[in-house]
Coordinates of C-alpha atoms in Angstrom, one line a residue:
M1 CA -35.5 14.8 -124.8
S2 CA -36.5 11.2 -125.0
L3 CA -35.4 8.6 -127.6
S4 CA -38.8 9.1 -129.4
D5 CA -37.7 12.8 -129.9
W6 CA -34.6 11.7 -132.0
A7 CA -34.7 10.2 -135.5
F8 CA -32.4 8.2 -137.6
L9 CA -32.5 9.0 -141.4
Y10 CA -31.9 6.7 -144.2
T11 CA -32.5 6.6 -148.0
A12 CA -34.8 4.2 -149.9
T13 CA -35.5 3.6 -153.6
R14 CA -38.7 2.6 -155.2
G15 CA -38.3 -0.4 -157.3
G16 CA -39.5 -0.3 -160.9
E17 CA -41.6 -3.1 -162.5
G18 CA -40.7 -6.4 -161.0
A19 CA -37.8 -4.7 -159.0
A20 CA -37.6 -4.7 -155.2
S21 CA -37.3 -1.5 -153.3
K22 CA -34.0 -1.1 -151.4
S23 CA -33.2 1.0 -148.3
S24 CA -29.8 2.1 -146.8
T25 CA -28.5 1.8 -143.3
V26 CA -28.9 4.8 -141.0
R27 CA -27.0 7.7 -142.4
F28 CA -27.2 10.3 -139.8
M29 CA -29.5 11.6 -136.9
M30 CA -31.7 14.6 -136.4
S31 CA -34.4 15.7 -134.0
L32 CA -37.7 14.2 -134.9
E33 CA -39.1 17.6 -135.7
D34 CA -36.1 18.4 -138.1
A35 CA -36.4 14.9 -139.7
Q36 CA -40.0 15.5 -140.4
K37 CA -39.2 18.9 -142.2
W38 CA -36.2 17.5 -144.1
C39 CA -38.1 14.4 -145.4
S40 CA -41.0 16.7 -146.5
S41 CA -38.6 18.9 -148.4
D42 CA -38.4 18.6 -152.2
M43 CA -34.5 18.7 -151.7
S44 CA -34.6 15.3 -149.8
C45 CA -35.5 13.2 -152.9
G46 CA -34.5 12.7 -156.4
T47 CA -33.8 10.2 -159.3
L48 CA -30.5 8.4 -159.7
Y49 CA -29.9 6.4 -162.9
G50 CA -33.7 6.4 -163.5
T51 CA -34.5 5.2 -160.0
P52 CA -36.5 7.4 -157.7
W53 CA -35.1 7.7 -154.1
A54 CA -35.9 9.7 -151.0
Y55 CA -34.9 10.3 -147.4
F56 CA -37.0 8.6 -144.7
F57 CA -36.9 8.6 -141.0
T58 CA -37.8 6.5 -138.0
S59 CA -37.5 7.4 -134.4
V60 CA -34.6 6.0 -132.5
E61 CA -37.1 4.6 -130.1
N62 CA -38.8 2.6 -132.9
Y63 CA -35.4 1.5 -134.5
C64 CA -34.1 0.1 -131.2
N65 CA -37.4 -1.7 -130.3
C66 CA -37.6 -3.1 -133.8
H67 CA -33.9 -4.3 -134.0
W68 CA -33.2 -5.2 -130.5
G69 CA -36.6 -5.3 -128.6
Q70 CA -35.2 -2.9 -126.0
L71 CA -34.0 0.6 -125.6
R72 CA -30.9 0.3 -123.4
G73 CA -27.8 -1.8 -124.1
C74 CA -28.0 -1.6 -127.9
T75 CA -25.0 -1.3 -130.2
L76 CA -25.4 0.6 -133.5
D77 CA -22.6 -0.2 -135.9
M78 CA -21.8 2.9 -138.0
R79 CA -18.2 1.9 -138.9
K80 CA -19.1 1.2 -142.7
V81 CA -21.3 4.4 -143.0
N82 CA -19.7 7.1 -144.9
D83 CA -21.5 10.4 -145.2
N84 CA -19.9 12.7 -147.8
G85 CA -21.8 15.8 -146.7
K86 CA -23.5 16.2 -150.0
Y87 CA -26.6 17.4 -148.5
D88 CA -25.3 19.3 -145.6
D89 CA -25.8 22.8 -147.4
K90 CA -29.3 21.9 -148.2
I91 CA -30.1 20.8 -144.8
K92 CA -28.5 24.0 -143.3
S93 CA -30.5 26.1 -145.8
L94 CA -33.7 24.9 -144.2
G95 CA -32.5 25.8 -140.7
L96 CA -32.1 22.1 -139.8
K97 CA -29.3 20.4 -137.7
K98 CA -27.9 17.0 -138.8
Y99 CA -25.8 15.1 -136.4
N100 CA -22.9 13.0 -137.7
K101 CA -21.7 9.6 -136.3
Q102 CA -19.4 11.2 -133.6
E103 CA -22.2 13.5 -132.4
M104 CA -24.6 10.6 -132.6
K105 CA -22.2 8.5 -130.3
E106 CA -22.1 11.3 -127.7
I107 CA -25.8 11.9 -127.7
L108 CA -26.9 8.2 -127.6
K109 CA -24.3 7.2 -125.0
A110 CA -26.6 9.1 -122.4
Y111 CA -29.4 6.7 -123.3
G112 CA -27.3 3.6 -122.9
I113 CA -26.8 3.1 -126.7
D114 CA -23.4 2.4 -127.9
V115 CA -22.4 3.7 -131.5
L116 CA -19.5 2.1 -133.1
I117 CA -17.7 4.5 -135.5

């Protein structure tokens, strides 16, 4: 697999009238194919306190090029990211695989990307 076959997933809200949309940092990683399926699922979105939100993805390759302008030698800081596993059962119910911070660190190491956890 190449970096374009992996995806980082994050959440974003849609702002209401006059309010800006907001997005989270990377929450976890999936294969690009699984990310497309997860983000297409009705289980990957909702409303919290009246604000619509949803999961989105970008390929790891696009993320690295956007943030660092290169694919090797990047450092992704995941130390403040806490995944409570709230959606794990829903992801599994669709037959999809989510990779947590530790797994992400091991996978991306082979591509020259350091993940701080």
